[in-house]
Amino acid sequence: MRNFVVKTLANAAALWVAIWLLEDITLTGENTGRKTVTLILVALLFGLVNFVVKPVVKFLSFPLFLVTLGLFTLVVNALMLMLTSWLADTMDLSFHVEGFGAAFVGALIISIVSWALNAALPDRD
């Protein structure tokens, strides 16, 4: 359970960095508390999308991973971020990614920050 909380908080921090750096990824809310709750809910949603949908997409696009020597992972990560944005919109969460370019750069930022945080934080369950 502790590992799940740590990973979710790392995802939330990585999403926050992407929101902070890119103007096309937005998180709106009335106050800081509302934004924080929304960010944590989006991080949970992002983790769920990466847990359920991403393996299926990676399996179905395996030939593209081979041909591009794994660089297609960046496209898949951007698509997962766009799917998270769409799901957040349907759930009335105030998180939005504007376009594939923002999703691509945002996914790259999220991957780097998430990797760094997960490497620095303890990995226990």
Short mmCIF file of C-alpha atoms in Angstrom, two decimals:
data_model
loop_
_atom_site.label_atom_id
_atom_site.label_comp_id
_atom_site.label_asym_id
_atom_site.label_seq_id
_atom_site.Cartn_x
_atom_site.Cartn_y
_atom_site.Cartn_z
CA MET A 1 0.00 0.00 0.00
CA ARG A 2 2.85 2.36 0.83
CA ASN A 3 4.41 1.71 -2.59
CA PHE A 4 1.10 2.63 -4.28
CA VAL A 5 0.91 5.93 -2.38
CA VAL A 6 4.54 6.76 -3.17
CA LYS A 7 4.07 6.02 -6.89
CA THR A 8 0.86 8.09 -7.00
CA LEU A 9 2.55 11.04 -5.32
CA ALA A 10 5.50 10.73 -7.72
CA ASN A 11 3.04 10.77 -10.64
CA ALA A 12 1.31 13.82 -9.16
CA ALA A 13 4.63 15.65 -8.78
CA ALA A 14 5.64 14.74 -12.35
CA LEU A 15 2.28 15.97 -13.67
CA TRP A 16 2.69 19.19 -11.68
CA VAL A 17 6.11 19.81 -13.24
CA ALA A 18 4.65 19.31 -16.73
CA ILE A 19 1.76 21.66 -15.92
CA TRP A 20 4.22 24.22 -14.56
CA LEU A 21 6.54 24.06 -17.60
CA LEU A 22 3.99 23.84 -20.42
CA GLU A 23 1.22 26.35 -20.99
CA ASP A 24 -0.76 23.87 -23.13
CA ILE A 25 -1.22 21.50 -20.19
CA THR A 26 -3.58 23.13 -17.72
CA LEU A 27 -5.02 22.43 -14.31
CA THR A 28 -7.61 24.91 -13.13
CA GLY A 29 -9.45 25.26 -9.88
CA GLU A 30 -10.93 27.76 -7.46
CA ASN A 31 -8.14 27.47 -4.89
CA THR A 32 -4.95 25.59 -4.09
CA GLY A 33 -6.76 22.86 -2.15
CA ARG A 34 -9.09 22.12 -5.05
CA LYS A 35 -6.16 22.07 -7.48
CA THR A 36 -4.25 19.66 -5.22
CA VAL A 37 -7.18 17.25 -4.97
CA THR A 38 -7.69 17.44 -8.74
CA LEU A 39 -3.98 16.81 -9.34
CA ILE A 40 -4.02 13.71 -7.11
CA LEU A 41 -7.17 12.41 -8.83
CA VAL A 42 -5.57 12.99 -12.25
CA ALA A 43 -2.42 11.19 -11.04
CA LEU A 44 -4.57 8.22 -9.98
CA LEU A 45 -6.33 8.28 -13.34
CA PHE A 46 -3.00 8.52 -15.18
CA GLY A 47 -1.69 5.55 -13.20
CA LEU A 48 -4.81 3.55 -14.00
CA VAL A 49 -4.53 4.35 -17.72
CA ASN A 50 -0.87 3.32 -17.68
CA PHE A 51 -1.71 0.12 -15.80
CA VAL A 52 -4.70 -0.99 -17.92
CA VAL A 53 -4.46 0.53 -21.40
CA LYS A 54 -0.73 0.99 -21.98
CA PRO A 55 0.21 -2.73 -21.95
CA VAL A 56 -2.49 -3.48 -24.53
CA VAL A 57 -1.32 -0.66 -26.79
CA LYS A 58 2.31 -1.74 -26.42
CA PHE A 59 1.41 -5.32 -27.28
CA LEU A 60 -0.61 -4.33 -30.36
CA SER A 61 2.10 -1.96 -31.60
CA PHE A 62 5.05 -4.26 -30.88
CA PRO A 63 6.31 -4.19 -34.50
CA LEU A 64 6.57 -0.39 -34.32
CA PHE A 65 8.60 -0.68 -31.12
CA LEU A 66 11.01 -2.99 -32.92
CA VAL A 67 11.30 -0.86 -36.05
CA THR A 68 11.86 2.36 -34.12
CA LEU A 69 14.13 0.70 -31.54
CA GLY A 70 11.79 1.69 -28.73
CA LEU A 71 11.29 5.34 -29.67
CA PHE A 72 7.62 4.63 -30.34
CA THR A 73 7.30 4.51 -26.54
CA LEU A 74 7.33 8.32 -26.58
CA VAL A 75 4.29 8.34 -28.87
CA VAL A 76 2.47 5.80 -26.69
CA ASN A 77 3.21 7.87 -23.57
CA ALA A 78 1.82 10.98 -25.30
CA LEU A 79 -1.31 9.07 -26.28
CA MET A 80 -1.76 7.87 -22.68
CA LEU A 81 -1.52 11.49 -21.49
CA MET A 82 -4.11 12.56 -24.08
CA LEU A 83 -6.39 9.70 -23.01
CA THR A 84 -5.99 10.82 -19.39
CA SER A 85 -6.95 14.35 -20.41
CA TRP A 86 -10.04 13.07 -22.21
CA LEU A 87 -11.07 10.88 -19.27
CA ALA A 88 -10.49 13.76 -16.84
CA ASP A 89 -12.77 15.90 -19.01
CA THR A 90 -15.52 13.26 -18.94
CA MET A 91 -15.13 13.02 -15.15
CA ASP A 92 -15.40 16.81 -14.78
CA LEU A 93 -11.82 17.20 -13.57
CA SER A 94 -10.21 20.47 -14.61
CA PHE A 95 -7.15 18.98 -16.35
CA HIS A 96 -6.57 19.49 -20.06
CA VAL A 97 -3.85 18.76 -22.60
CA GLU A 98 -4.07 20.89 -25.74
CA GLY A 99 -2.83 18.91 -28.74
CA PHE A 100 -0.44 16.10 -29.48
CA GLY A 101 2.69 18.30 -29.36
CA ALA A 102 1.98 19.35 -25.79
CA ALA A 103 1.15 15.74 -24.90
CA PHE A 104 4.43 14.55 -26.43
CA VAL A 105 6.61 17.07 -24.57
CA GLY A 106 4.51 16.65 -21.41
CA ALA A 107 4.87 12.87 -21.51
CA LEU A 108 8.63 13.27 -21.92
CA ILE A 109 8.78 15.61 -18.90
CA ILE A 110 6.55 13.31 -16.85
CA SER A 111 8.68 10.28 -17.74
CA ILE A 112 11.93 11.98 -16.72
CA VAL A 113 10.57 13.43 -13.46
CA SER A 114 8.77 10.20 -12.58
CA TRP A 115 11.89 8.17 -13.22
CA ALA A 116 14.00 10.48 -11.06
CA LEU A 117 11.48 10.51 -8.20
CA ASN A 118 10.96 6.74 -8.29
CA ALA A 119 14.72 6.24 -8.22
CA ALA A 120 15.10 8.56 -5.23
CA LEU A 121 12.09 7.35 -3.24
CA PRO A 122 11.99 4.04 -1.35
CA ASP A 123 10.50 1.04 -3.15
CA ARG A 124 8.81 -1.00 -0.44
CA ASP A 125 5.32 -2.45 -0.12
#
